[in-house]
Amino acid sequence: MALDKMKDLSLTPAMIRIDLGEVEGVPMLTPTCSIWDKIWKFKARPDDLLIATYSKAGTTWTQEIVDMIQQNGDVEKCRRDTTYKRHPFLEWFLPASPPLSYSGLELAEAMPSPRTIKTHLPVQLVPPSFWEQNCKIIYVARNAKDNLVSYYHFHRMNKGLPDPGTLEEFIEKFMTGKVLWGSWYDHVKGWWKAKDKHRILYLFYEDMKENPKREIQKILKFLEKDLSQEVLNRIIYNTSFEIMKENPMANYTKDFPGLMDHSISPFMRKGLVGDWKNYFTVAQNKKFDEDYKKKMADTSLVFRTEL
Ligand code: A3P
C-alpha cells in the first residue's frame, strides 16, 4: 500500500503490506523513505547506545540483554514497557491511526538520556551524528541462511512488510538484496569494516547461542558495567529463548495488534542455529553457497551455520 493511501486509515491486516521504496539504492518501506531527511539529520547524543542488526539477527534478544544490564537485572523494571517503546526503532515509521502508529524518531527525540536506540540501517545510512558523537554501538550478525529463514517467516506473519512470496522466491530476493534493508551481504560486511574505526562491539548470534554467559560478559565489559554472578545468572535466565517467548514485553504479542499474526508464525519462532536445514532443498543450498562464496570473497568475516 502506498503512503498517501495509508495516512488516515485505521489499518486492518488485509489492507496493509506496505510498498518498498529506496534510500541511496537500499530498499526501505515507503513511510521511512518519506521522512528520510529527518532520519538523516537525527541528533545523536554522546551517551546514546545504538543496537544495530540486519533484521532477524537477534535484535530483540540483544535489546533484552542490554536492558537487563542497564536495569541491573531488575526484571520488573525491564517489563515497564514493550521492546518497541523501551528502545526507539530509529527508522520505523508507521503513519497509521493508534494503536498501530509509530515513529521511532519522535520516540527517541522525546526520550531522556541515556537512550538505547535500535536500527536495521546498513552502516552507510547511519545518521552522521552517531559517528560525530562517537556513540557506542553493538552490532549483532547472524548466519545468512538462518537469517533468511527467520526473515521469510517474519514477512509471512508481519502484514506491514511486503509479501515474501514462496521461499524459493524469497531466497532469490534475499540473494539479490531486493528485500527490506537491502543486501544482507553488504550489511554484515559494511559493519564488519566499520568496527575497526569506531566504538563497535561486533557479536554473532551463533556465539550467543553457544555461550550466552561469555557473550553477555563481552557486552558488560563494552558497557563498562560490573554485575555480580547472581545478577549475571538472572540475566542469562531471563533472556533465554524460553523465557522471552513467554514475556509479553519482549515477544511482540502486545505490539501492533492485527499487524503481526503470531498464529501464522510467532515472533519468537524457534531461536535456533541450523534451522535453515529444515527449509533449504539440496539444490537451493548449492546455488546459495556458490553465490555466497562470490559475495563474501572480499571479507575476513566467517559465519557458522551450525553449532
Ligand atoms: P527465529 O525466527 O529463527 O526463531 P530480531 O529480534 O532481530 O527480529 O530476531 C528475531 C529472531 O531472534 C527470531 O529467530 C527469534 O526467535 C530469535 N530470538 C529472539 N529472542 C531470542 C532468544 N532469547 N534466544 C535465541 N533467539 C532469540
PDB file of N, CA and C and ligand atoms in Angstrom, residues 53-65 83 118 120 140 142 146-147 149-154 205 208-209 236-245 250 252 265-273 275-276, ligand 1:
ATOM      1  N   THR A  53      21.523  -4.129  13.705  1.00  0.00           N
ATOM      2  CA  THR A  53      21.481  -5.506  13.203  1.00  0.00           C
ATOM      3  C   THR A  53      20.848  -5.501  11.817  1.00  0.00           C
ATOM      4  N   TYR A  54      21.067  -6.580  11.079  1.00  0.00           N
ATOM      5  CA  TYR A  54      20.209  -6.862   9.941  1.00  0.00           C
ATOM      6  C   TYR A  54      18.951  -7.463  10.558  1.00  0.00           C
ATOM      7  N   SER A  55      17.807  -7.174   9.996  1.00  0.00           N
ATOM      8  CA  SER A  55      16.557  -7.645  10.584  1.00  0.00           C
ATOM      9  C   SER A  55      16.566  -9.171  10.761  1.00  0.00           C
ATOM     10  N   LYS A  56      16.177  -9.620  11.934  1.00  0.00           N
ATOM     11  CA  LYS A  56      16.068 -11.033  12.336  1.00  0.00           C
ATOM     12  C   LYS A  56      17.395 -11.680  12.752  1.00  0.00           C
ATOM     13  N   ALA A  57      18.364 -10.841  13.082  1.00  0.00           N
ATOM     14  CA  ALA A  57      19.663 -11.378  13.500  1.00  0.00           C
ATOM     15  C   ALA A  57      19.764 -11.577  15.008  1.00  0.00           C
ATOM     16  N   GLY A  58      18.703 -11.229  15.737  1.00  0.00           N
ATOM     17  CA  GLY A  58      18.759 -11.359  17.194  1.00  0.00           C
ATOM     18  C   GLY A  58      18.697 -10.018  17.902  1.00  0.00           C
ATOM     19  N   THR A  59      18.053  -9.064  17.268  1.00  0.00           N
ATOM     20  CA  THR A  59      17.936  -7.709  17.812  1.00  0.00           C
ATOM     21  C   THR A  59      17.224  -7.702  19.158  1.00  0.00           C
ATOM     22  N   THR A  60      16.052  -8.293  19.189  1.00  0.00           N
ATOM     23  CA  THR A  60      15.207  -8.253  20.382  1.00  0.00           C
ATOM     24  C   THR A  60      15.917  -8.926  21.566  1.00  0.00           C
ATOM     25  N   TRP A  61      16.571 -10.002  21.276  1.00  0.00           N
ATOM     26  CA  TRP A  61      17.350 -10.724  22.291  1.00  0.00           C
ATOM     27  C   TRP A  61      18.429  -9.801  22.878  1.00  0.00           C
ATOM     28  N   THR A  62      19.168  -9.156  21.981  1.00  0.00           N
ATOM     29  CA  THR A  62      20.231  -8.246  22.422  1.00  0.00           C
ATOM     30  C   THR A  62      19.644  -7.060  23.188  1.00  0.00           C
ATOM     31  N   GLN A  63      18.520  -6.567  22.722  1.00  0.00           N
ATOM     32  CA  GLN A  63      17.875  -5.444  23.421  1.00  0.00           C
ATOM     33  C   GLN A  63      17.523  -5.839  24.854  1.00  0.00           C
ATOM     34  N   GLU A  64      17.007  -7.055  25.014  1.00  0.00           N
ATOM     35  CA  GLU A  64      16.610  -7.513  26.349  1.00  0.00           C
ATOM     36  C   GLU A  64      17.845  -7.668  27.246  1.00  0.00           C
ATOM     37  N   ILE A  65      18.906  -8.208  26.686  1.00  0.00           N
ATOM     38  CA  ILE A  65      20.147  -8.354  27.462  1.00  0.00           C
ATOM     39  C   ILE A  65      20.648  -6.974  27.903  1.00  0.00           C
ATOM     40  N   THR A  83       9.422  -3.869  24.097  1.00  0.00           N
ATOM     41  CA  THR A  83      10.741  -3.598  23.495  1.00  0.00           C
ATOM     42  C   THR A  83      10.683  -2.376  22.580  1.00  0.00           C
ATOM     43  N   LYS A 118      17.446   1.373  18.566  1.00  0.00           N
ATOM     44  CA  LYS A 118      17.585   0.226  17.652  1.00  0.00           C
ATOM     45  C   LYS A 118      17.575   0.685  16.201  1.00  0.00           C
ATOM     46  N   HIS A 120      18.078  -0.994  11.926  1.00  0.00           N
ATOM     47  CA  HIS A 120      18.486  -2.034  10.978  1.00  0.00           C
ATOM     48  C   HIS A 120      19.231  -1.403   9.796  1.00  0.00           C
ATOM     49  N   VAL A 140      24.962  -7.007  15.926  1.00  0.00           N
ATOM     50  CA  VAL A 140      24.814  -8.458  16.004  1.00  0.00           C
ATOM     51  C   VAL A 140      24.556  -9.000  14.600  1.00  0.00           C
ATOM     52  N   ARG A 142      24.007 -12.602  12.149  1.00  0.00           N
ATOM     53  CA  ARG A 142      23.558 -13.998  12.186  1.00  0.00           C
ATOM     54  C   ARG A 142      23.838 -14.623  10.824  1.00  0.00           C
ATOM     55  N   ASP A 146      20.114 -18.941   8.291  1.00  0.00           N
ATOM     56  CA  ASP A 146      19.136 -18.829   9.378  1.00  0.00           C
ATOM     57  C   ASP A 146      18.468 -17.456   9.379  1.00  0.00           C
ATOM     58  N   ASN A 147      19.288 -16.435   9.055  1.00  0.00           N
ATOM     59  CA  ASN A 147      18.724 -15.088   8.985  1.00  0.00           C
ATOM     60  C   ASN A 147      17.623 -15.033   7.922  1.00  0.00           C
ATOM     61  N   VAL A 149      15.801 -17.561   6.655  1.00  0.00           N
ATOM     62  CA  VAL A 149      14.612 -18.353   7.018  1.00  0.00           C
ATOM     63  C   VAL A 149      13.769 -17.590   8.052  1.00  0.00           C
ATOM     64  N   SER A 150      14.432 -16.985   9.013  1.00  0.00           N
ATOM     65  CA  SER A 150      13.711 -16.213  10.025  1.00  0.00           C
ATOM     66  C   SER A 150      13.000 -15.011   9.381  1.00  0.00           C
ATOM     67  N   TYR A 151      13.687 -14.380   8.449  1.00  0.00           N
ATOM     68  CA  TYR A 151      13.138 -13.201   7.763  1.00  0.00           C
ATOM     69  C   TYR A 151      11.926 -13.590   6.908  1.00  0.00           C
ATOM     70  N   TYR A 152      12.034 -14.754   6.292  1.00  0.00           N
ATOM     71  CA  TYR A 152      10.930 -15.247   5.467  1.00  0.00           C
ATOM     72  C   TYR A 152       9.670 -15.429   6.327  1.00  0.00           C
ATOM     73  N   HIS A 153       9.822 -16.105   7.460  1.00  0.00           N
ATOM     74  CA  HIS A 153       8.663 -16.326   8.332  1.00  0.00           C
ATOM     75  C   HIS A 153       8.137 -15.013   8.904  1.00  0.00           C
ATOM     76  N   PHE A 154       9.053 -14.093   9.154  1.00  0.00           N
ATOM     77  CA  PHE A 154       8.638 -12.791   9.684  1.00  0.00           C
ATOM     78  C   PHE A 154       7.800 -12.032   8.649  1.00  0.00           C
ATOM     79  N   TYR A 205      25.138 -14.099  16.550  1.00  0.00           N
ATOM     80  CA  TYR A 205      24.010 -14.842  17.124  1.00  0.00           C
ATOM     81  C   TYR A 205      24.454 -16.247  17.532  1.00  0.00           C
ATOM     82  N   MET A 208      26.238 -16.281  20.737  1.00  0.00           N
ATOM     83  CA  MET A 208      25.317 -16.028  21.856  1.00  0.00           C
ATOM     84  C   MET A 208      24.562 -17.296  22.222  1.00  0.00           C
ATOM     85  N   LYS A 209      24.204 -18.068  21.206  1.00  0.00           N
ATOM     86  CA  LYS A 209      23.513 -19.340  21.470  1.00  0.00           C
ATOM     87  C   LYS A 209      24.474 -20.334  22.126  1.00  0.00           C
ATOM     88  N   ILE A 236      21.027 -14.108  32.278  1.00  0.00           N
ATOM     89  CA  ILE A 236      21.104 -15.253  31.349  1.00  0.00           C
ATOM     90  C   ILE A 236      19.751 -15.971  31.321  1.00  0.00           C
ATOM     91  N   TYR A 237      19.196 -16.196  32.497  1.00  0.00           N
ATOM     92  CA  TYR A 237      17.920 -16.924  32.585  1.00  0.00           C
ATOM     93  C   TYR A 237      16.786 -16.148  31.904  1.00  0.00           C
ATOM     94  N   ASN A 238      16.685 -14.883  32.255  1.00  0.00           N
ATOM     95  CA  ASN A 238      15.549 -14.096  31.752  1.00  0.00           C
ATOM     96  C   ASN A 238      15.654 -13.710  30.288  1.00  0.00           C
ATOM     97  N   THR A 239      16.829 -13.881  29.710  1.00  0.00           N
ATOM     98  CA  THR A 239      16.968 -13.569  28.283  1.00  0.00           C
ATOM     99  C   THR A 239      17.090 -14.850  27.446  1.00  0.00           C
ATOM    100  N   SER A 240      16.799 -15.983  28.074  1.00  0.00           N
ATOM    101  CA  SER A 240      16.785 -17.235  27.307  1.00  0.00           C
ATOM    102  C   SER A 240      15.565 -17.218  26.388  1.00  0.00           C
ATOM    103  N   PHE A 241      15.638 -17.978  25.330  1.00  0.00           N
ATOM    104  CA  PHE A 241      14.537 -18.015  24.362  1.00  0.00           C
ATOM    105  C   PHE A 241      13.222 -18.424  25.040  1.00  0.00           C
ATOM    106  N   GLU A 242      13.298 -19.425  25.885  1.00  0.00           N
ATOM    107  CA  GLU A 242      12.092 -19.971  26.526  1.00  0.00           C
ATOM    108  C   GLU A 242      11.394 -18.914  27.391  1.00  0.00           C
ATOM    109  N   ILE A 243      12.167 -18.150  28.130  1.00  0.00           N
ATOM    110  CA  ILE A 243      11.563 -17.126  28.997  1.00  0.00           C
ATOM    111  C   ILE A 243      11.085 -15.935  28.162  1.00  0.00           C
ATOM    112  N   MET A 244      11.888 -15.520  27.206  1.00  0.00           N
ATOM    113  CA  MET A 244      11.480 -14.369  26.387  1.00  0.00           C
ATOM    114  C   MET A 244      10.247 -14.679  25.546  1.00  0.00           C
ATOM    115  N   LYS A 245      10.117 -15.926  25.143  1.00  0.00           N
ATOM    116  CA  LYS A 245       8.942 -16.321  24.343  1.00  0.00           C
ATOM    117  C   LYS A 245       7.639 -16.083  25.111  1.00  0.00           C
ATOM    118  N   ALA A 250       8.408  -8.618  25.543  1.00  0.00           N
ATOM    119  CA  ALA A 250       9.512  -8.889  24.614  1.00  0.00           C
ATOM    120  C   ALA A 250       9.090  -9.715  23.409  1.00  0.00           C
ATOM    121  N   TYR A 252       6.417  -9.386  21.386  1.00  0.00           N
ATOM    122  CA  TYR A 252       5.651  -8.636  20.380  1.00  0.00           C
ATOM    123  C   TYR A 252       4.168  -8.995  20.286  1.00  0.00           C
ATOM    124  N   SER A 265       3.053 -17.416  12.282  1.00  0.00           N
ATOM    125  CA  SER A 265       4.414 -17.757  12.730  1.00  0.00           C
ATOM    126  C   SER A 265       4.721 -16.821  13.892  1.00  0.00           C
ATOM    127  N   PRO A 266       4.967 -17.364  15.085  1.00  0.00           N
ATOM    128  CA  PRO A 266       5.187 -16.460  16.212  1.00  0.00           C
ATOM    129  C   PRO A 266       6.477 -15.651  16.048  1.00  0.00           C
ATOM    130  N   PHE A 267       6.495 -14.445  16.604  1.00  0.00           N
ATOM    131  CA  PHE A 267       7.726 -13.648  16.544  1.00  0.00           C
ATOM    132  C   PHE A 267       8.870 -14.442  17.163  1.00  0.00           C
ATOM    133  N   MET A 268       8.614 -15.005  18.330  1.00  0.00           N
ATOM    134  CA  MET A 268       9.595 -15.892  18.969  1.00  0.00           C
ATOM    135  C   MET A 268       9.370 -17.276  18.361  1.00  0.00           C
ATOM    136  N   ARG A 269       9.974 -17.502  17.250  1.00  0.00           N
ATOM    137  CA  ARG A 269       9.655 -18.674  16.429  1.00  0.00           C
ATOM    138  C   ARG A 269      10.358 -19.929  16.935  1.00  0.00           C
ATOM    139  N   LYS A 270      11.677 -20.028  16.714  1.00  0.00           N
ATOM    140  CA  LYS A 270      12.418 -21.217  17.178  1.00  0.00           C
ATOM    141  C   LYS A 270      13.677 -20.850  17.948  1.00  0.00           C
ATOM    142  N   GLY A 271      14.312 -19.767  17.547  1.00  0.00           N
ATOM    143  CA  GLY A 271      15.516 -19.329  18.246  1.00  0.00           C
ATOM    144  C   GLY A 271      16.655 -20.330  18.185  1.00  0.00           C
ATOM    145  N   LEU A 272      16.892 -20.901  16.991  1.00  0.00           N
ATOM    146  CA  LEU A 272      17.910 -21.955  16.853  1.00  0.00           C
ATOM    147  C   LEU A 272      18.969 -21.594  15.816  1.00  0.00           C
ATOM    148  N   VAL A 273      20.075 -22.295  15.906  1.00  0.00           N
ATOM    149  CA  VAL A 273      21.087 -22.221  14.854  1.00  0.00           C
ATOM    150  C   VAL A 273      20.937 -23.492  14.014  1.00  0.00           C
ATOM    151  N   ASP A 275      18.377 -24.075  11.759  1.00  0.00           N
ATOM    152  CA  ASP A 275      17.000 -24.388  11.347  1.00  0.00           C
ATOM    153  C   ASP A 275      16.840 -24.320   9.824  1.00  0.00           C
ATOM    154  N   TRP A 276      17.753 -23.590   9.157  1.00  0.00           N
ATOM    155  CA  TRP A 276      17.678 -23.484   7.686  1.00  0.00           C
ATOM    156  C   TRP A 276      17.647 -24.858   7.037  1.00  0.00           C
TER     157      TRP A 276
HETATM  158  P1  A3P B   1      13.808 -17.366  14.563  1.00  0.00           P
HETATM  159  O1  A3P B   1      12.793 -16.835  13.608  1.00  0.00           O
HETATM  160  O2  A3P B   1      14.885 -18.140  13.861  1.00  0.00           O
HETATM  161  O3  A3P B   1      13.215 -18.121  15.695  1.00  0.00           O
HETATM  162  P2  A3P B   1      15.027  -9.981  15.649  1.00  0.00           P
HETATM  163  O4  A3P B   1      14.806  -9.698  17.069  1.00  0.00           O
HETATM  164  O5  A3P B   1      16.279  -9.380  15.093  1.00  0.00           O
HETATM  165  O6  A3P B   1      13.821  -9.685  14.822  1.00  0.00           O
HETATM  166  O7  A3P B   1      15.317 -11.553  15.516  1.00  0.00           O
HETATM  167  C1  A3P B   1      14.309 -12.493  15.754  1.00  0.00           C
HETATM  168  C2  A3P B   1      14.942 -13.857  15.799  1.00  0.00           C
HETATM  169  O8  A3P B   1      15.654 -13.988  17.045  1.00  0.00           O
HETATM  170  C3  A3P B   1      13.918 -14.975  15.795  1.00  0.00           C
HETATM  171  O9  A3P B   1      14.567 -16.099  15.202  1.00  0.00           O
HETATM  172  C4  A3P B   1      13.681 -15.160  17.290  1.00  0.00           C
HETATM  173  O10 A3P B   1      13.093 -16.369  17.641  1.00  0.00           O
HETATM  174  C5  A3P B   1      15.114 -15.068  17.777  1.00  0.00           C
HETATM  175  N1  A3P B   1      15.212 -14.786  19.214  1.00  0.00           N
HETATM  176  C6  A3P B   1      14.532 -13.879  19.941  1.00  0.00           C
HETATM  177  N2  A3P B   1      14.856 -13.966  21.237  1.00  0.00           N
HETATM  178  C7  A3P B   1      15.770 -14.961  21.340  1.00  0.00           C
HETATM  179  C8  A3P B   1      16.475 -15.538  22.441  1.00  0.00           C
HETATM  180  N3  A3P B   1      16.302 -15.115  23.684  1.00  0.00           N
HETATM  181  N4  A3P B   1      17.328 -16.563  22.169  1.00  0.00           N
HETATM  182  C9  A3P B   1      17.500 -17.006  20.911  1.00  0.00           C
HETATM  183  N5  A3P B   1      16.865 -16.491  19.839  1.00  0.00           N
HETATM  184  C10 A3P B   1      16.007 -15.485  20.048  1.00  0.00           C
END
